[in-house]
Amino acid sequence: MQLFPCPFCGLRAEAEFHFATTAGRARPEGAPDDVAWARYLYGEDAPKGLTTEIWLHTTCGEYFLLTRNSLTRLITGSEALR
Amino acid sequence: MTGWRHPTLGSEIDRTKPLRAKVDWEVIDGFQGDTLASALLASGPRTIARSFKYHRPRGVMGFGAEEPNALFDVTRNGTTTPNARATLVPLTDGLKARAVNAQPTAQKDRARWLDLLHRAIPAGFYYKTFIAGGWHLYEPRIRKMAGLGQLDPTTTPHADTPIRHARCDTLVIGGGVAGLMAARTALETGGTVWLIEQSRHLGGTLRWRGGEVDGQAWPDFVEDTRKAILASGGRILINTNAWGAFDHGLIAAYQRYVTDIHWQIRPLNTVLATGATERPLWPAGNDIPGVILAEAAHHYLMLYGAVVGRRILLATGSDASYATAAALAEAGADVTLADRRAKTPPAPEGVLLLKSQQLQSVQGRTEMFGATFNDTFLTADTLLMSGGWTPSVQLHCQSGGKLDWDADKDALVPRPGTGHMRVVGAANGTFGLAATLIEAGLPPQTGPDWHWETARPNPLIKGRVWIDFQNDVTLKDVTLAAREGFTSVEHLKRYTTLGMATDQGRTSNFAGLAAMSEATDRTIPETGTTTFRPPVQPIPFTVIAGRRRGDLFNPLKRLTLEGQHKSRGAQFREYGGWLRPSAYGDDERSSAQTEAKVARETVGIYDASPLGKLDVIGPGAAALLDFAFYTRLSTLKPGRARYALMLRENGIVFDDGVVMRVAEDHYVVSASSSHAEAVRFVLEDPRQDRFDPGRVAIHDVTQAWTTLTVTGPRAKALLDAAGLPVDCPAMGLTRSTWNDMPVRIARISLTGDISFEVSVPTSDGAALHAALEAARIKVGGHWIGLEAVMILRAEKGYIVVGKDTDGSTMPHDLGWGGPRLKRSDAYLGKQSLFTEAATALDRRQLIGLESAEVLATGAHLVPLDGPRRSLGFVTSSYMSPNLNRPIALAMVEAGHGSEVGIFHDGTVTRARVTPACAFDPKGERL
Ligand SMILES: [Zn+2]
């Protein structure tokens, strides 16, 4: 079981966290075309290697940015959304 | 019985405490401190097991986790552990052991004839033979014959093993000299040190080989190090098996016998000092009882005084065996040392040394009586083998470590810089005390060298040569696999089952690899190794499950008023993770019918406490809820409530419930009971990532309130009788105090009748219950369970999200198309409501069904004529006691007429399509 660092709570077991989305995927506003909207909904890139993602710490309820290597599972950063 | 007990030797047994165990109906005597294996060697029969495939007689071969043969179903203190290795089972008085894979006993096994068929059962036999007619025809019988130990269903071993989490600065795995030296070094740099040792004692090979460490006699060194570890605040876990290395340095370890604990340890640094396993040799008949690993014999002699034989041949190519031969000779055995090298150390005192000896075969059937070297037969009752050493690198590999082939050490050793652990001692290919101490940073010291000459299985040897003792894989099986093209080690493993048994190929993997490399004319690194996966040693599933089983597997949420409901005769069931009253009375079905009728005629009361209650507070609350809900909530007036749907971004209905506006900047969101936590995070997402989180806060107060709902024509009267305020319009709420308690009453209906949700702080729940019960006795009515509530809501066509909707249901499919057409502002899921699929004309719609019989929930709706296909399905179905007819809700393709077929269990019945609401369609009762 991995340990994820919540910026508010510190290192906690991965079972307390939920993946939300890859960082930087802005929600298309207004009336996006179906292709752009579908890509936003389902087009996770799942990059191999270094990736910045938004995770939820279910215990404290905070969403935060987690930088990790999806290949080696090494965690390199964790910061609050703002 | 060839082994015997030495009168004085045995540093780890207590001769004043004799013990008696029963092995296959035979009484075995031993002493406190013995293992089951040492007691068997000293005073038991030689044949103690039967091999897996051919039912060959087998005896003890090793002394630790590598033991392939001596497996027993062991019963101690009333619990049975299947497939326990006798080498790791401490002997206790009254212990009972049954040989596995043998009937009635290992010595008289009825299936021993199988060995005569060995030529007919080569590798891949099952794959090749049991194809005609289909494997499933043969599978039951083969399964019955396969497998080793048997679970005793009347006992549940280790079922309550607790999981304990721990942290330390340094974790050392292995309590031999390398591990102890690593602990000492770690203590010098400060921090806590934990040490895990698989056996009962620290010291590793020092315990039987002796020696000095840094000028100290070994027992003093061990004791000093032990004390220093404890003084640092660390711990020493004996009888503990580190069985897995996981992400981010997590080590799982299983501690047995005194206290069973499943440890999950997170050290900052891990040192692996798990030693090495001695390799056997590969003459024909190398599995006959009496053939034992040399180091094991040394171990049994010094620790338990268990001498493995009287006339002993020791076949070796290693300097390390000379001390073993000397110790056995000194103990009184007749020892011949047969070295495969021409250049050897001098013969130990009392030992006959023969040089350049090539071991060809072992003679014997149920017990050996001699062996042949260089075509010369030598009489002996015991053959000791030393074929070299294989480092125990499993945990290194599990932590991501790689291996390198080291030709000098004739072994695959950890590649520096890979994996999370520092590997030391024999696990790192550093063999012998002197080399280990140098590796640990001590100055060079004198000590015996551990030079050896490489040994390999020789394919030219006549007869049957065992490579994998536990899974009965012979050298011929390996060469056959090579000829048939299974040359990758991963294929070899699966084709022959080499290394797949509970010993995980500790004594066989290297030999199999060497034989395959020889057969395919490749080097060992070219041939490759298989992957090491957890567990390193077998571990009962019950240990992994720990206490998370039965009621604790998925603990239910309980009502604070559970006791009160029980005393009213409630039956309980799980609803979305909550244990709630299903009905009051012995017969759930008929009680539910009565309750649903009473609730319409007079009044019913039910416990609605599990309904999610999320406080959304702050000046930004209205804007957040407008975005998060499909239904607009900023237009709601304080003191009023509104039914609202919540969608996900894909436009699918995620939850429904009533949202109350308590004050201008205070909403209460009632989420479905099973959904409260999830709804909270759907709200948190835009709160943190879209709005100003400083202007709105979300607080889950579900369990802070007890809610009892009073519903029915006499609801007002009942509240009145209880002294509760009733001046509340439909879809409105009142906040007040009642008997000095804060109370919140919302006139919201899930049943279609006048209903009041009465909420008080949980601490006042019992008082509210008592007051409502007293009023009920005066006014009449009934406590009603969830089954009755489900009937009442279905009569009204009110949905349960997830039951009447699925992963494709959008709000306009449920008749809630208004906001989709009217709202111009942004809200969650909006864009998805206008896609091609969302606007299709044949989308499934919520409808009601009228039928002669109660329909099966889940039954498909089909056209009455034309080709049969699914138009949808029944989502809810009940007998309505108020309409006196079956009612049902269903999803059906739009535009399919007023009659449909209901396909269930092979037959089609008819049902009439109606509006979803079957009872009081005009809503006059509210
Ligand atoms: Zn947190």
Tab-separated table of N, CA and C in Angstrom, chain B residues 457-541:
chain	number	residue	atom	x	y	z
B	457	PRO	N	23.373	-30.074	-12.297
B	457	PRO	CA	22.734	-31.342	-12.681
B	457	PRO	C	23.380	-31.868	-13.961
B	458	ASN	N	23.650	-33.166	-14.002
B	458	ASN	CA	24.315	-33.770	-15.158
B	458	ASN	C	23.303	-34.577	-15.954
B	459	PRO	N	22.946	-34.116	-17.161
B	459	PRO	CA	21.894	-34.802	-17.924
B	459	PRO	C	22.296	-36.214	-18.367
B	460	LEU	N	23.591	-36.563	-18.257
B	460	LEU	CA	24.020	-37.898	-18.695
B	460	LEU	C	23.788	-38.956	-17.621
B	461	ILE	N	23.434	-38.510	-16.421
B	461	ILE	CA	23.249	-39.478	-15.336
B	461	ILE	C	22.038	-40.357	-15.618
B	462	LYS	N	22.214	-41.669	-15.393
B	462	LYS	CA	21.118	-42.619	-15.604
B	462	LYS	C	20.234	-42.638	-14.368
B	463	GLY	N	18.960	-42.849	-14.556
B	463	GLY	CA	18.053	-42.910	-13.421
B	463	GLY	C	17.334	-41.594	-13.235
B	464	ARG	N	16.535	-41.538	-12.187
B	464	ARG	CA	15.685	-40.361	-11.975
B	464	ARG	C	16.323	-39.403	-10.985
B	465	VAL	N	16.505	-38.183	-11.488
B	465	VAL	CA	17.166	-37.152	-10.709
B	465	VAL	C	16.131	-36.081	-10.352
B	466	TRP	N	15.949	-35.832	-9.080
B	466	TRP	CA	14.949	-34.834	-8.684
B	466	TRP	C	15.514	-33.420	-8.700
B	467	ILE	N	14.776	-32.549	-9.385
B	467	ILE	CA	15.139	-31.135	-9.387
B	467	ILE	C	14.261	-30.414	-8.368
B	468	ASP	N	12.944	-30.532	-8.545
B	468	ASP	CA	12.008	-29.935	-7.586
B	468	ASP	C	11.412	-31.068	-6.768
B	469	PHE	N	11.803	-31.137	-5.492
B	469	PHE	CA	11.375	-32.240	-4.643
B	469	PHE	C	9.898	-32.106	-4.289
B	470	GLN	N	9.449	-30.887	-4.089
B	470	GLN	CA	8.071	-30.750	-3.616
B	470	GLN	C	7.060	-31.001	-4.732
B	471	ASN	N	7.375	-30.565	-5.942
B	471	ASN	CA	6.423	-30.776	-7.032
B	471	ASN	C	6.806	-31.942	-7.935
B	472	ASP	N	7.764	-32.757	-7.489
B	472	ASP	CA	8.149	-33.959	-8.240
B	472	ASP	C	8.534	-33.645	-9.683
B	473	VAL	N	9.438	-32.725	-9.866
B	473	VAL	CA	9.936	-32.432	-11.209
B	473	VAL	C	11.339	-33.011	-11.310
B	474	THR	N	11.533	-33.853	-12.336
B	474	THR	CA	12.840	-34.483	-12.491
B	474	THR	C	13.638	-33.765	-13.576
B	475	LEU	N	14.917	-34.126	-13.624
B	475	LEU	CA	15.805	-33.553	-14.645
B	475	LEU	C	15.283	-33.875	-16.045
B	476	LYS	N	14.727	-35.074	-16.194
B	476	LYS	CA	14.171	-35.448	-17.503
B	476	LYS	C	12.995	-34.565	-17.891
B	477	ASP	N	12.199	-34.172	-16.899
B	477	ASP	CA	11.074	-33.276	-17.186
B	477	ASP	C	11.582	-31.950	-17.742
B	478	VAL	N	12.687	-31.472	-17.170
B	478	VAL	CA	13.246	-30.190	-17.629
B	478	VAL	C	13.781	-30.331	-19.049
B	479	THR	N	14.499	-31.423	-19.323
B	479	THR	CA	15.054	-31.577	-20.670
B	479	THR	C	13.931	-31.846	-21.689
B	480	LEU	N	12.864	-32.521	-21.216
B	480	LEU	CA	11.710	-32.727	-22.100
B	480	LEU	C	11.061	-31.387	-22.447
B	481	ALA	N	10.915	-30.539	-21.428
B	481	ALA	CA	10.343	-29.213	-21.664
B	481	ALA	C	11.193	-28.444	-22.666
B	482	ALA	N	12.510	-28.561	-22.528
B	482	ALA	CA	13.411	-27.862	-23.456
B	482	ALA	C	13.210	-28.397	-24.881
B	483	ARG	N	13.102	-29.726	-25.024
B	483	ARG	CA	12.910	-30.326	-26.351
B	483	ARG	C	11.581	-29.910	-26.957
B	484	GLU	N	10.575	-29.739	-26.114
B	484	GLU	CA	9.252	-29.370	-26.631
B	484	GLU	C	9.088	-27.866	-26.791
B	485	GLY	N	10.165	-27.152	-26.547
B	485	GLY	CA	10.166	-25.728	-26.863
B	485	GLY	C	9.825	-24.806	-25.723
B	486	PHE	N	9.622	-25.377	-24.535
B	486	PHE	CA	9.306	-24.511	-23.384
B	486	PHE	C	10.612	-24.041	-22.747
B	487	THR	N	11.361	-23.224	-23.490
B	487	THR	CA	12.717	-22.904	-23.059
B	487	THR	C	12.789	-21.641	-22.208
B	488	SER	N	11.751	-20.808	-22.266
B	488	SER	CA	11.743	-19.655	-21.362
B	488	SER	C	11.500	-20.183	-19.954
B	489	VAL	N	12.183	-19.566	-18.972
B	489	VAL	CA	12.001	-20.088	-17.611
B	489	VAL	C	10.556	-19.961	-17.152
B	490	GLU	N	9.871	-18.918	-17.621
B	490	GLU	CA	8.469	-18.762	-17.226
B	490	GLU	C	7.623	-19.899	-17.809
B	491	HIS	N	7.947	-20.330	-19.043
B	491	HIS	CA	7.230	-21.469	-19.630
B	491	HIS	C	7.610	-22.767	-18.928
B	492	LEU	N	8.897	-22.896	-18.646
B	492	LEU	CA	9.379	-24.095	-17.955
B	492	LEU	C	8.621	-24.266	-16.636
B	493	LYS	N	8.499	-23.171	-15.910
B	493	LYS	CA	7.834	-23.196	-14.614
B	493	LYS	C	6.394	-23.681	-14.758
B	494	ARG	N	5.687	-23.130	-15.745
B	494	ARG	CA	4.276	-23.470	-15.869
B	494	ARG	C	4.055	-24.850	-16.479
B	495	TYR	N	4.979	-25.270	-17.349
B	495	TYR	CA	4.816	-26.566	-18.002
B	495	TYR	C	5.134	-27.704	-17.043
B	496	THR	N	6.189	-27.519	-16.246
B	496	THR	CA	6.606	-28.614	-15.364
B	496	THR	C	6.167	-28.404	-13.925
B	497	THR	N	5.675	-27.216	-13.576
B	497	THR	CA	5.353	-26.785	-12.208
B	497	THR	C	6.592	-26.616	-11.339
B	498	LEU	N	7.755	-26.528	-11.963
B	498	LEU	CA	8.986	-26.337	-11.203
B	498	LEU	C	8.943	-25.027	-10.415
B	499	GLY	N	9.208	-25.113	-9.117
B	499	GLY	CA	9.284	-23.899	-8.293
B	499	GLY	C	7.942	-23.321	-7.909
B	500	MET	N	6.853	-24.049	-8.217
B	500	MET	CA	5.528	-23.476	-7.947
B	500	MET	C	4.915	-23.974	-6.654
B	501	ALA	N	5.632	-24.814	-5.916
B	501	ALA	CA	5.055	-25.367	-4.697
B	501	ALA	C	5.227	-24.406	-3.529
B	502	THR	N	4.825	-24.864	-2.344
B	502	THR	CA	4.846	-23.955	-1.191
B	502	THR	C	6.267	-23.570	-0.802
B	503	ASP	N	7.271	-24.354	-1.195
B	503	ASP	CA	8.651	-23.950	-0.882
B	503	ASP	C	9.154	-22.928	-1.889
B	504	GLN	N	8.320	-22.610	-2.880
B	504	GLN	CA	8.655	-21.589	-3.881
B	504	GLN	C	10.021	-21.842	-4.524
B	505	GLY	N	10.348	-23.124	-4.660
B	505	GLY	CA	11.546	-23.488	-5.410
B	505	GLY	C	12.860	-23.105	-4.774
B	506	ARG	N	12.868	-22.995	-3.445
B	506	ARG	CA	14.111	-22.572	-2.792
B	506	ARG	C	15.285	-23.500	-3.100
B	507	THR	N	15.023	-24.818	-3.123
B	507	THR	CA	16.114	-25.742	-3.414
B	507	THR	C	16.142	-26.127	-4.893
B	508	SER	N	15.160	-25.672	-5.667
B	508	SER	CA	15.048	-26.199	-7.026
B	508	SER	C	15.192	-25.172	-8.133
B	509	ASN	N	14.894	-23.915	-7.865
B	509	ASN	CA	14.899	-22.940	-8.954
B	509	ASN	C	16.256	-22.874	-9.647
B	510	PHE	N	17.314	-22.852	-8.840
B	510	PHE	CA	18.628	-22.730	-9.450
B	510	PHE	C	18.936	-23.950	-10.308
B	511	ALA	N	18.641	-25.135	-9.783
B	511	ALA	CA	18.938	-26.362	-10.528
B	511	ALA	C	18.157	-26.407	-11.840
B	512	GLY	N	16.895	-25.979	-11.781
B	512	GLY	CA	16.075	-25.965	-12.994
B	512	GLY	C	16.631	-25.002	-14.019
B	513	LEU	N	17.055	-23.855	-13.528
B	513	LEU	CA	17.645	-22.836	-14.394
B	513	LEU	C	18.944	-23.340	-15.017
B	514	ALA	N	19.767	-23.985	-14.183
B	514	ALA	CA	21.048	-24.504	-14.670
B	514	ALA	C	20.818	-25.604	-15.702
B	515	ALA	N	19.834	-26.481	-15.417
B	515	ALA	CA	19.570	-27.585	-16.349
B	515	ALA	C	19.039	-27.045	-17.669
B	516	MET	N	18.179	-26.024	-17.607
B	516	MET	CA	17.637	-25.440	-18.835
B	516	MET	C	18.738	-24.729	-19.614
B	517	SER	N	19.635	-24.062	-18.914
B	517	SER	CA	20.699	-23.358	-19.621
B	517	SER	C	21.619	-24.370	-20.313
B	518	GLU	N	21.840	-25.487	-19.649
B	518	GLU	CA	22.655	-26.570	-20.238
B	518	GLU	C	21.942	-27.162	-21.464
B	519	ALA	N	20.647	-27.442	-21.315
B	519	ALA	CA	19.894	-28.093	-22.385
B	519	ALA	C	19.751	-27.191	-23.606
B	520	THR	N	19.760	-25.891	-23.404
B	520	THR	CA	19.550	-24.976	-24.523
B	520	THR	C	20.844	-24.281	-24.929
B	521	ASP	N	21.937	-24.689	-24.295
B	521	ASP	CA	23.245	-24.162	-24.652
B	521	ASP	C	23.280	-22.630	-24.498
B	522	ARG	N	22.690	-22.152	-23.425
B	522	ARG	CA	22.749	-20.725	-23.136
B	522	ARG	C	23.399	-20.541	-21.770
B	523	THR	N	23.832	-19.309	-21.495
B	523	THR	CA	24.350	-19.033	-20.163
B	523	THR	C	23.169	-18.865	-19.217
B	524	ILE	N	23.466	-18.851	-17.912
B	524	ILE	CA	22.382	-18.682	-16.938
B	524	ILE	C	21.718	-17.310	-17.060
B	525	PRO	N	22.503	-16.211	-17.184
B	525	PRO	CA	21.810	-14.921	-17.359
B	525	PRO	C	20.974	-14.861	-18.639
B	526	GLU	N	21.410	-15.557	-19.680
B	526	GLU	CA	20.597	-15.591	-20.910
B	526	GLU	C	19.293	-16.359	-20.681
B	527	THR	N	19.367	-17.374	-19.845
B	527	THR	CA	18.173	-18.180	-19.591
B	527	THR	C	17.166	-17.404	-18.750
B	528	GLY	N	17.674	-16.604	-17.794
B	528	GLY	CA	16.780	-15.709	-17.043
B	528	GLY	C	16.227	-16.334	-15.783
B	529	THR	N	15.544	-15.523	-14.992
B	529	THR	CA	14.917	-16.033	-13.773
B	529	THR	C	13.437	-15.690	-13.781
B	530	THR	N	12.715	-16.402	-12.975
B	530	THR	CA	11.287	-16.104	-12.844
B	530	THR	C	11.114	-14.948	-11.862
B	531	THR	N	9.906	-14.426	-11.832
B	531	THR	CA	9.606	-13.284	-10.963
B	531	THR	C	9.284	-13.781	-9.557
B	532	PHE	N	9.745	-13.033	-8.566
B	532	PHE	CA	9.377	-13.354	-7.182
B	532	PHE	C	8.199	-12.491	-6.781
B	533	ARG	N	7.154	-13.133	-6.336
B	533	ARG	CA	5.985	-12.373	-5.902
B	533	ARG	C	5.666	-12.714	-4.446
B	534	PRO	N	4.970	-11.814	-3.751
B	534	PRO	CA	4.532	-12.171	-2.408
B	534	PRO	C	3.527	-13.316	-2.488
B	535	PRO	N	3.384	-14.168	-1.495
B	535	PRO	CA	4.184	-14.181	-0.277
B	535	PRO	C	5.488	-14.957	-0.461
B	536	VAL	N	6.497	-14.569	0.278
B	536	VAL	CA	7.770	-15.292	0.243
B	536	VAL	C	7.576	-16.696	0.803
B	537	GLN	N	6.741	-16.786	1.836
B	537	GLN	CA	6.382	-18.092	2.394
B	537	GLN	C	4.866	-18.186	2.434
B	538	PRO	N	4.338	-19.400	2.445
B	538	PRO	CA	2.881	-19.513	2.487
B	538	PRO	C	2.337	-18.803	3.717
B	539	ILE	N	1.218	-18.150	3.545
B	539	ILE	CA	0.606	-17.439	4.665
B	539	ILE	C	-0.896	-17.684	4.573
B	540	PRO	N	-1.543	-18.065	5.668
B	540	PRO	CA	-2.976	-18.376	5.573
B	540	PRO	C	-3.771	-17.147	5.126
B	541	PHE	N	-4.759	-17.402	4.282
B	541	PHE	CA	-5.627	-16.302	3.853
B	541	PHE	C	-6.295	-15.637	5.055
